[in-house]
C-alpha positions as a printed NumPy array, in Angstrom:
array([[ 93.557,   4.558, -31.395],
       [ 92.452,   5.03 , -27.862],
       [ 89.17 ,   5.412, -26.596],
       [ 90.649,   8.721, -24.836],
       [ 92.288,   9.893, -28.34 ],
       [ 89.202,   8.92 , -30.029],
       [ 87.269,  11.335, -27.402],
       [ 89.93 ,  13.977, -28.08 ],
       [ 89.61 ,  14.09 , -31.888],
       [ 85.905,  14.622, -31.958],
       [ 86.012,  17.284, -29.224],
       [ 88.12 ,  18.709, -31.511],
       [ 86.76 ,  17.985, -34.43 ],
       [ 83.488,  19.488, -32.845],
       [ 85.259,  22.693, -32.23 ],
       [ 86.719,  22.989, -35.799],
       [ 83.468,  22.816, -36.601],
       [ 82.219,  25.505, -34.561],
       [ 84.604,  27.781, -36.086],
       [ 83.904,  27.489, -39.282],
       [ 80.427,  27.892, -38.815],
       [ 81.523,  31.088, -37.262],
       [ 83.583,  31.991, -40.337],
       [ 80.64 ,  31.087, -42.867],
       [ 78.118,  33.258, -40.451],
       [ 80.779,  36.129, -40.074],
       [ 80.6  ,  36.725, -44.08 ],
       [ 79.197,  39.84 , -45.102],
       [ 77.954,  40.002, -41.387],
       [ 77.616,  43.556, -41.681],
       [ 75.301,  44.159, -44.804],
       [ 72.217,  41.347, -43.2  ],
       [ 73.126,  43.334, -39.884],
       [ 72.401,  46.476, -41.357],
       [ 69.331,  46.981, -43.697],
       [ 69.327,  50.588, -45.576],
       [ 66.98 ,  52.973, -43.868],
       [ 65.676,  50.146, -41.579],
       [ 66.208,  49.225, -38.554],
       [ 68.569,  47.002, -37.164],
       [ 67.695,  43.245, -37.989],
       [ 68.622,  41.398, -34.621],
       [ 67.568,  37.87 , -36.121],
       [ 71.223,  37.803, -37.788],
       [ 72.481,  37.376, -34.087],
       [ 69.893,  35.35 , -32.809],
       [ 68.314,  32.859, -35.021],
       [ 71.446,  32.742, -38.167],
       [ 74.309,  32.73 , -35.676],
       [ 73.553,  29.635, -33.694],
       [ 72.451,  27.443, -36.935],
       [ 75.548,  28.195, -38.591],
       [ 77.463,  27.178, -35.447],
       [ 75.189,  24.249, -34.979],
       [ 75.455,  23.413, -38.673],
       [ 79.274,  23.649, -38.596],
       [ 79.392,  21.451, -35.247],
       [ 77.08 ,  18.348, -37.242],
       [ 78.892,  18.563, -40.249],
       [ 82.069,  17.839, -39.071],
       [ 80.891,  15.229, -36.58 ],
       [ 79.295,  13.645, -39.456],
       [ 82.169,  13.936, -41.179],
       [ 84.188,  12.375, -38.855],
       [ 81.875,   9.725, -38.352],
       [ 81.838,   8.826, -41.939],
       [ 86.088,   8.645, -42.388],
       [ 86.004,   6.563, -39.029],
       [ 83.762,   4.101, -40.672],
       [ 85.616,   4.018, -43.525],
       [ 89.038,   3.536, -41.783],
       [ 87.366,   0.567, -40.222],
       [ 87.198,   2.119, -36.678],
       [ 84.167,   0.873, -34.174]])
């Protein structure tokens, strides 16, 4: 594989990522949003959403670091 398809795939794979950190944050979203008779608890949107899209993003790098090792890729 390429250097330029190898650049590709973890762009990609970085993205993928990304969006499933978004789909494991967007779970039950509304409940943590909303606390009964309380106010609104903003640190959902800004401390839990970008760890779980940061998470997502170094998982599946490492991920994809890992099988590239294992296929024998440099």
């Amino acid at each position: 594989m390429g250097q330029r398809a190898q650049a590709a795939c973890g762009c990609l794979t970085a993205a993928l990522g990304a969006g499933a950190g978004l789909a494991v944050w967007a779970i039950d979203v509304r409940s943590r949003l909303r606390r009964f008779e309380q106010a609104p608890d903003l640190s959902v949107l800004y401390l839990e959403l970008p760890l779980a899209l940061l998470a997502g993003t170094a998982a599946e790098l490492v991920l994809w670091a890992v099988t590239g090792r294992l296929a024998g890729r440099r």
